[in-house]
């Protein structure tokens, strides 16, 4: 790197790294972002989908990691940054998520809570009791969930208080919702299983209940669980453009593997897995970042010649489909994975974006289908056969539509993003304790060594496309290192 000494060097250009970079550059600091990959955006990238049988000229693109930025619409960072004003279009499917079952049945979580309640029939009222109060306070629920867990989130104190009470009540009800007698239909039971499984850990758990409450509430808001027109990478492009407009820069192909790769700066901010960050620090700071790894993901990028033929037509309208069958099956699958074995019937998340966005269609109706399966951390296995058995089960004829598939086993995910060691896509194990004490117990989880800050999903509030770890870290950098108490305006055009 040939630059003069920057005020701030940030390692990693994921949404948290870019959020921190934008804030610090807008505060008038010189900011350089070092990105190990040839492309910017980390978990928020859209790249050409080239396979042995489909050329780049087909114009198909794939979301390399995240596809459904459910946390973005209610993230305080993105609210201030204003994605819509910058030309990023969020597409909001009417069905936020669905859970196909055997014999053509399915659980369906519509954006409209009333419609979900109606379809669930005898379980409808219980569904409303579980998620209705949270949905009514969704912005405040998001502020609390995305806070640094160290200070009061901003907002109307009365509404925040009510939201906190609703979160507590829903999380404890969720524990009952896992019991045998709570629901009378598998549709409701398995819907809760699917939304809980985002923690990629043994089920049930308090962390899974908290995650299900938060994601379950977002699903029934006006913004739902959106997709991004043209692919999620549009978010990273506008973040990078804003950074550059404020004098910052991103240098790609700049992996930082040891302290000697780190150029001098007043402050270093790390958008890295806690374990990767540890490699750059001396003791005693290093061992504090040796977090346990979370569950693994095997990514599958399909090229199909038509829409996924889910048996229930309502499932075709969903932005996200949780494939795993009944709650009991998902529980068994996640238990296998947590104990280091591959599940015969794995939990798979699927999105068919061309159902909602015709810009994703290629020639002759070709389309990308995004999927990832839960696997043991570090797994090198290509789980495509097991995934296709699951898909064929709920979408008969799926295999006939497959033109090609790019599989990235968990052990290879780090080749595309060093922040996912062993395929841990969550920055470390998710548990209730670790949702607060991320990366470990500390009064300030972002200041990890003198002049060094952690801003990634390994710090609170954890995984998701929200940029909030970046915001919380940047706030501390401004105050402690540069004596600035205000976050600059993030509004477009300023
Ligand atoms: C398959 C998959 C599916 C997902 N689906 C969703 C979803 O649908 N919705 C959702 O909200 N979230 C999803 N996520 C999670 C989401 O992508 C992450 O929570 C989010 O990207 C975390 O942001 P971050 O900035 O902390 O880190 P990242 O986005 O991971 O960015 C870290 C960046 O740092 C770089 N880096 C790391 N180490 C180094 C180093 N040593 N030197 C230089 N550069 C380095 C990486 O290359 C990367 O660019 C998914 C993740 C994966 C992998």
XYZ file of C-alpha atoms and ligand atoms in Angstrom:
547
model
C 0.000 0.000 0.000
C 1.449 3.345 -1.031
C -0.765 5.679 0.965
C 0.185 8.334 3.469
C -0.799 7.300 7.005
C -4.601 7.211 7.274
C -6.532 8.253 10.377
C -8.382 4.953 10.176
C -7.600 1.657 8.443
C -10.526 -0.744 8.285
C -9.978 -4.406 7.445
C -12.952 -5.882 5.574
C -15.650 -4.336 3.384
C -18.730 -6.220 4.590
C -21.798 -4.164 5.518
C -20.398 -3.475 8.983
C -16.969 -2.441 7.691
C -18.525 -0.159 5.076
C -21.001 1.304 7.590
C -18.100 2.205 9.907
C -16.105 3.545 6.950
C -18.934 5.792 5.740
C -19.536 7.228 9.217
C -15.851 7.891 9.880
C -15.242 9.404 6.426
C -18.292 11.647 6.804
C -16.828 12.811 10.119
C -13.870 14.174 8.118
C -11.352 11.406 8.844
C -9.139 9.814 6.202
C -10.319 6.221 5.813
C -8.795 3.307 3.929
C -10.577 -0.044 3.740
C -8.452 -3.131 2.999
C -10.445 -5.975 1.468
C -8.929 -9.416 0.995
C -11.177 -10.377 -1.915
C -11.119 -8.955 -5.452
C -14.639 -7.581 -4.932
C -16.227 -5.295 -2.332
C -19.090 -6.198 0.014
C -18.225 -9.382 1.959
C -21.481 -11.186 2.747
C -23.410 -8.637 0.641
C -22.156 -9.269 -2.903
C -23.822 -10.190 -6.169
C -21.490 -11.737 -8.754
C -21.886 -13.437 -12.149
C -23.189 -16.996 -11.858
C -20.836 -18.861 -14.127
C -20.926 -22.660 -14.144
C -19.554 -25.409 -16.364
C -22.736 -25.244 -18.413
C -23.689 -21.567 -18.149
C -21.397 -18.801 -19.382
C -21.027 -15.316 -17.886
C -22.670 -13.985 -21.044
C -25.977 -15.482 -19.866
C -26.151 -12.506 -17.524
C -27.193 -14.560 -14.510
C -25.988 -13.300 -11.163
C -25.905 -14.920 -7.738
C -25.985 -13.518 -4.243
C -22.758 -15.010 -2.955
C -23.837 -15.035 0.713
C -26.867 -13.093 2.007
C -29.894 -12.689 -0.270
C -32.673 -11.544 2.055
C -31.671 -8.483 4.124
C -34.547 -8.852 6.605
C -32.878 -6.607 9.193
C -32.029 -3.773 6.782
C -35.391 -1.932 6.568
C -35.615 -1.417 10.337
C -31.889 -0.917 10.952
C -31.254 2.559 12.412
C -28.080 2.747 10.294
C -29.863 2.046 7.002
C -32.791 4.278 7.990
C -30.363 7.196 8.295
C -28.406 6.187 5.182
C -31.637 5.894 3.152
C -31.161 3.073 0.651
C -34.284 3.997 -1.350
C -33.078 7.562 -2.008
C -29.852 6.074 -3.349
C -31.674 3.903 -5.860
C -31.641 0.588 -3.996
C -35.057 -0.981 -4.486
C -36.245 -3.421 -1.862
C -38.834 -5.848 -3.208
C -41.239 -7.061 -0.553
C -42.850 -10.467 -1.229
C -46.394 -10.899 0.151
C -45.246 -14.155 1.704
C -42.241 -13.531 3.945
C -41.407 -17.185 4.525
C -42.981 -20.596 4.049
C -42.440 -24.125 5.285
C -43.435 -26.895 2.873
C -44.682 -30.154 4.385
C -45.529 -33.557 2.937
C -48.740 -34.200 0.994
C -48.807 -30.693 -0.437
C -49.343 -28.939 2.876
C -47.368 -25.880 3.969
C -47.052 -23.318 6.724
C -47.216 -19.825 5.235
C -46.168 -16.592 7.000
C -47.793 -13.791 5.062
C -46.667 -10.241 5.573
C -50.255 -9.580 6.642
C -50.612 -10.986 10.155
C -54.414 -11.324 9.736
C -54.016 -13.477 6.677
C -51.493 -15.705 8.434
C -53.829 -16.076 11.391
C -56.718 -16.941 9.099
C -54.771 -19.596 7.193
C -53.534 -21.189 10.425
C -57.141 -21.858 11.453
C -57.276 -23.361 14.939
C -53.734 -22.131 15.663
C -54.397 -18.625 14.347
C -55.189 -16.970 17.665
C -52.127 -18.454 19.302
C -49.998 -17.154 16.416
C -51.434 -13.687 16.949
C -50.771 -13.877 20.677
C -47.168 -14.898 20.020
C -46.224 -12.338 17.377
C -48.964 -9.686 17.315
C -47.659 -7.506 20.195
C -44.131 -7.609 18.783
C -45.325 -6.683 15.326
C -47.136 -3.641 16.758
C -43.799 -2.390 18.148
C -41.556 -3.653 15.323
C -39.375 -0.494 14.977
C -38.682 -0.499 18.716
C -38.123 -4.268 18.724
C -35.529 -3.731 15.983
C -33.868 -0.881 17.922
C -33.509 -3.147 20.958
C -32.401 -6.216 18.989
C -29.841 -4.175 17.032
C -28.540 -2.200 20.014
C -25.041 -2.586 21.448
C -26.650 -4.247 24.532
C -24.731 -1.715 26.616
C -26.769 1.478 26.253
C -30.404 2.457 25.860
C -31.498 2.398 22.235
C -32.904 5.642 20.860
C -36.669 6.066 20.537
C -39.790 6.850 22.554
C -39.048 5.414 26.050
C -42.674 4.346 26.555
C -42.805 2.421 23.281
C -39.327 0.964 23.905
C -40.500 -0.243 27.318
C -43.580 -1.870 25.821
C -41.476 -3.449 23.083
C -39.069 -4.860 25.682
C -41.984 -6.359 27.621
C -43.428 -7.840 24.415
C -40.026 -9.340 23.558
C -39.745 -10.955 26.981
C -43.287 -12.321 26.808
C -42.890 -13.625 23.272
C -39.519 -15.278 23.985
C -40.977 -17.146 26.949
C -44.126 -18.071 24.999
C -41.811 -19.295 22.249
C -40.358 -21.806 24.716
C -43.894 -23.182 25.159
C -44.477 -23.059 21.421
C -41.825 -25.771 21.164
C -43.767 -28.046 23.479
C -45.985 -30.839 22.180
C -49.304 -29.471 23.358
C -49.077 -25.848 22.280
C -50.076 -26.031 18.605
C -52.671 -28.274 17.091
C -51.279 -28.059 13.532
C -47.904 -29.021 12.099
C -48.122 -25.916 9.899
C -47.768 -23.579 12.894
C -45.275 -25.805 14.716
C -42.951 -26.136 11.745
C -43.162 -22.417 10.885
C -41.713 -21.687 14.331
C -39.038 -24.338 13.759
C -37.984 -22.780 10.462
C -37.700 -19.249 11.769
C -35.822 -20.477 14.864
C -33.319 -22.441 12.787
C -31.589 -19.254 11.620
C -29.275 -19.638 14.618
C -27.764 -22.834 13.054
C -27.590 -24.511 16.455
C -29.306 -27.232 18.459
C -33.025 -26.527 18.927
C -34.748 -25.374 20.999
C -32.714 -22.756 22.831
C -33.260 -19.327 24.325
C -31.210 -17.772 21.514
C -33.370 -19.507 18.908
C -36.504 -18.285 20.709
C -35.172 -14.712 20.717
C -34.212 -14.951 17.038
C -37.602 -16.392 16.132
C -39.371 -13.570 17.996
C -37.340 -10.878 16.255
C -37.380 -12.350 12.718
C -40.971 -13.549 13.172
C -42.094 -10.015 14.048
C -40.235 -8.437 11.099
C -41.983 -10.883 8.761
C -45.365 -9.324 9.574
C -44.348 -5.703 9.029
C -44.935 -3.537 5.941
C -41.272 -4.033 4.966
C -41.417 -7.817 5.484
C -38.390 -9.875 4.537
C -37.268 -8.095 1.374
C -35.113 -8.987 -1.593
C -33.048 -6.403 -3.487
C -33.874 -5.729 -7.135
C -30.960 -6.949 -9.236
C -29.294 -8.645 -6.248
C -28.171 -7.683 -2.764
C -24.817 -6.315 -3.998
C -26.600 -3.025 -4.788
C -26.373 -2.234 -1.059
C -22.580 -2.559 -1.026
C -22.258 -0.499 -4.202
C -24.050 2.509 -2.711
C -22.093 2.206 0.540
C -18.813 2.176 -1.368
C -19.932 5.096 -3.566
C -20.753 7.150 -0.467
C -17.405 6.319 1.081
C -15.535 7.405 -2.046
C -17.641 10.588 -2.294
C -16.407 11.462 1.190
C -12.745 10.915 0.422
C -12.397 7.278 1.548
C -11.256 4.332 -0.531
C -11.379 0.550 -0.682
C -8.281 -1.389 -1.758
C -9.297 -4.854 -2.928
C -6.989 -7.903 -3.096
C -5.453 -6.773 0.213
C -5.668 -9.694 2.657
C -4.414 -8.871 6.152
C -3.143 -12.133 7.584
C -0.618 -10.958 10.149
C 0.288 -7.729 11.946
C 2.895 -6.962 9.302
C 0.151 -6.692 6.652
C -1.518 -3.948 8.681
C -0.384 -0.456 7.616
C 0.099 2.102 10.401
C -2.900 4.283 11.292
C -4.196 6.113 14.354
C -6.957 3.545 14.634
C -7.562 0.086 13.195
C -11.124 -1.183 12.809
C -11.597 -4.883 12.051
C -14.620 -6.175 10.115
C -13.337 -9.707 10.642
C -14.308 -12.905 12.396
C -13.164 -12.587 16.023
C -10.748 -15.471 15.448
C -9.200 -13.735 12.430
C -8.919 -10.498 14.415
C -7.143 -12.443 17.190
C -4.339 -13.308 14.755
C -3.518 -9.596 14.462
C -3.258 -8.951 18.205
C -0.786 -9.731 20.973
C -1.670 -11.264 24.317
C -3.705 -10.719 26.444
C -6.039 -9.372 23.727
C -5.570 -12.316 21.380
C -6.965 -15.041 23.630
C -10.064 -12.954 24.446
C -11.139 -13.320 20.807
C -10.875 -17.120 20.598
C -14.645 -17.556 20.308
C -16.289 -20.948 19.687
C -17.310 -21.360 16.048
C -20.978 -21.480 15.071
C -22.644 -24.097 12.854
C -21.597 -24.392 9.215
C -23.293 -23.638 5.908
C -22.821 -25.342 2.553
C -23.834 -22.884 -0.189
C -25.560 -24.038 -3.377
C -26.120 -21.738 -6.359
C -28.457 -23.421 -8.815
C -29.269 -22.521 -12.384
C -32.820 -23.701 -13.088
C -34.820 -23.657 -16.296
C -38.043 -22.724 -14.466
C -39.422 -21.738 -11.056
C -39.019 -24.155 -8.153
C -42.184 -26.295 -8.481
C -43.262 -26.222 -4.804
C -46.385 -28.339 -4.471
C -48.312 -25.648 -2.610
C -48.612 -22.603 -4.922
C -48.478 -20.250 -1.922
C -44.908 -21.405 -1.233
C -43.926 -20.139 -4.706
C -44.849 -16.638 -3.537
C -42.430 -16.721 -0.597
C -39.159 -14.770 -0.647
C -37.609 -17.357 1.692
C -38.487 -21.019 2.023
C -37.366 -23.038 5.050
C -36.974 -26.632 3.945
C -36.758 -29.170 6.728
C -40.172 -30.745 7.094
C -41.777 -31.041 10.499
C -40.507 -29.456 13.684
C -39.395 -32.873 14.940
C -37.415 -33.464 11.747
C -35.730 -30.077 11.945
C -34.895 -30.616 15.564
C -33.303 -33.969 14.760
C -31.372 -32.481 11.811
C -30.003 -29.560 13.841
C -29.037 -31.932 16.695
C -27.037 -34.056 14.232
C -25.244 -30.984 12.875
C -24.520 -29.622 16.367
C -22.875 -32.927 17.258
C -20.682 -32.843 14.159
C -22.618 -35.216 11.872
C -24.360 -34.541 8.570
C -28.129 -34.743 8.701
C -29.763 -37.155 6.304
C -32.554 -34.601 5.883
C -30.758 -31.269 6.367
C -32.362 -27.899 7.018
C -32.043 -25.871 3.802
C -32.895 -22.212 3.159
C -34.023 -21.454 -0.391
C -34.853 -18.328 -2.369
C -35.990 -18.119 -5.991
C -35.532 -14.365 -6.599
C -36.780 -14.349 -10.196
C -40.273 -15.061 -8.812
C -40.241 -11.476 -7.536
C -37.707 -9.729 -9.773
C -37.679 -10.256 -13.537
C -34.230 -8.665 -13.818
C -32.955 -11.950 -12.380
C -34.176 -13.954 -15.387
C -31.597 -14.967 -17.980
C -31.979 -16.154 -21.579
C -34.487 -18.983 -22.201
C -35.988 -18.399 -18.765
C -32.873 -19.498 -16.891
C -32.837 -18.314 -13.294
C -30.545 -18.466 -10.260
C -31.815 -20.227 -7.161
C -30.008 -19.489 -3.889
C -29.764 -22.144 -1.205
C -27.682 -23.099 1.771
C -27.809 -26.167 3.966
C -26.850 -26.480 7.613
C -23.807 -28.738 8.022
C -21.184 -29.378 10.695
C -18.573 -26.636 11.024
C -15.563 -27.349 8.826
C -17.439 -29.855 6.651
C -15.820 -30.399 3.259
C -18.797 -32.405 2.031
C -20.800 -31.569 -1.090
C -24.310 -32.072 0.313
C -26.091 -31.556 -3.008
C -27.584 -35.082 -3.088
C -29.203 -34.659 0.356
C -30.384 -31.146 -0.507
C -31.972 -32.344 -3.741
C -33.735 -35.186 -1.974
C -35.299 -32.593 0.328
C -36.225 -30.285 -2.562
C -37.646 -33.071 -4.694
C -39.741 -34.121 -1.721
C -41.537 -30.769 -1.479
C -41.116 -29.642 -5.099
C -41.490 -32.747 -7.272
C -39.831 -32.204 -10.639
C -37.116 -29.960 -9.155
C -34.302 -32.180 -10.457
C -35.639 -32.007 -14.025
C -35.214 -28.228 -13.964
C -31.607 -28.229 -12.791
C -29.250 -26.952 -15.490
C -26.238 -26.690 -13.195
C -25.198 -25.987 -9.632
C -22.156 -24.422 -8.011
C -21.539 -25.959 -4.589
C -19.339 -24.294 -1.979
C -18.821 -26.662 0.957
C -18.543 -25.072 4.400
C -14.788 -25.665 4.530
C -14.379 -23.604 1.324
C -16.519 -20.596 2.281
C -13.474 -18.883 3.769
C -11.856 -18.906 0.297
C -14.564 -16.379 -0.654
C -14.698 -14.552 2.669
C -12.096 -15.052 5.404
C -14.736 -13.998 7.956
C -16.437 -17.412 7.573
C -13.867 -19.902 8.969
C -15.063 -23.482 8.583
C -18.311 -22.165 7.101
C -19.365 -20.390 10.338
C -21.441 -17.615 8.777
C -22.445 -16.001 12.083
C -19.113 -14.742 13.453
C -19.108 -17.317 16.243
C -21.572 -19.535 18.070
C -24.995 -18.033 18.768
C -26.330 -18.512 22.286
C -28.318 -16.166 24.533
C -25.158 -15.440 26.530
C -23.144 -14.834 23.393
C -25.766 -12.512 21.963
C -24.831 -10.114 24.758
C -21.260 -11.189 25.451
C -20.010 -11.138 21.874
C -17.104 -11.774 21.284
C -16.684 -12.356 25.046
C -17.660 -10.778 28.353
C -16.544 -7.123 28.246
C -17.872 -3.712 29.189
C -16.960 -2.571 25.695
C -17.106 -5.427 23.176
C -15.823 -3.235 20.296
C -12.567 -1.904 21.816
C -10.506 -5.095 21.631
C -6.993 -3.653 22.129
C -5.501 -0.162 22.415
C -6.390 1.654 19.173
C -8.068 -1.469 17.730
C -11.849 -1.916 17.345
C -13.908 -4.912 16.234
C -16.880 -3.883 14.057
C -18.037 -7.211 12.580
C -20.904 -9.581 13.289
C -18.623 -11.152 15.938
C -19.603 -8.115 18.062
C -23.152 -7.083 19.101
C -25.741 -7.148 17.687
C -24.482 -10.204 15.746
C -25.289 -11.522 12.279
C -27.476 -9.925 9.622
C -27.336 -7.178 7.037
C -27.862 -4.136 9.273
C -24.516 -2.330 9.530
C -25.143 -1.798 13.236
C -21.902 -3.301 14.577
C -20.187 -0.842 12.245
C -22.213 2.032 13.673
C -21.614 1.056 17.308
C -17.864 0.670 16.726
C -17.612 3.940 14.744
C -19.415 5.849 17.500
C -16.771 4.699 19.989
C -13.882 5.473 17.617
C -15.165 9.020 17.093
C -15.655 9.675 20.793
C -12.590 8.005 22.288
C -9.962 8.453 19.616
C -11.000 11.744 18.008
C -13.064 13.495 20.698
C -16.206 13.756 18.540
C -19.469 13.088 20.327
C -21.852 13.253 17.361
C -22.380 10.776 14.536
C -22.357 12.820 11.302
C -25.471 13.007 9.144
C -25.710 9.988 6.847
C -28.353 11.508 4.592
C -27.778 11.285 0.834
C -26.405 14.422 -0.773
C -24.797 15.724 2.433
C -24.508 -18.359 2.633
C -24.897 -17.187 3.491
C -26.218 -16.764 3.510
C -26.596 -15.676 4.288
N -27.876 -15.233 4.216
C -28.245 -14.120 4.865
C -29.505 -13.521 4.612
O -30.256 -13.970 3.732
N -29.846 -12.422 5.338
C -28.988 -11.861 6.238
O -29.342 -10.850 6.884
N -27.750 -12.372 6.446
C -27.358 -13.472 5.775
N -26.089 -13.961 5.917
C -25.205 -13.349 6.916
C -24.645 -11.995 6.454
O -24.034 -12.129 5.203
C -23.653 -11.502 7.494
O -24.311 -11.453 8.762
C -23.101 -10.122 7.187
O -22.542 -10.061 5.893
C -22.030 -9.765 8.221
O -21.465 -8.536 7.891
P -19.980 -8.168 8.344
O -19.680 -6.826 7.777
O -19.838 -8.355 9.813
O -19.028 -9.280 7.702
P -18.898 -9.789 6.210
O -20.028 -9.355 5.388
O -18.609 -11.227 6.292
O -17.619 -9.025 5.671
C -16.329 -9.277 6.147
C -15.363 -8.755 5.096
O -14.055 -8.762 5.620
C -13.165 -9.332 4.673
N -12.078 -9.911 5.436
C -12.183 -10.810 6.449
N -10.973 -11.113 6.917
C -10.087 -10.387 6.189
C -8.668 -10.264 6.210
N -7.915 -10.971 7.059
N -8.076 -9.404 5.331
C -8.837 -8.661 4.476
N -10.165 -8.753 4.404
C -10.790 -9.605 5.258
C -14.004 -10.357 3.949
O -13.462 -10.685 2.676
C -15.341 -9.623 3.848
O -15.384 -8.797 2.707
C -25.649 -15.019 5.112
C -24.324 -15.430 5.089
C -23.939 -16.489 4.261
C -22.496 -16.876 4.174
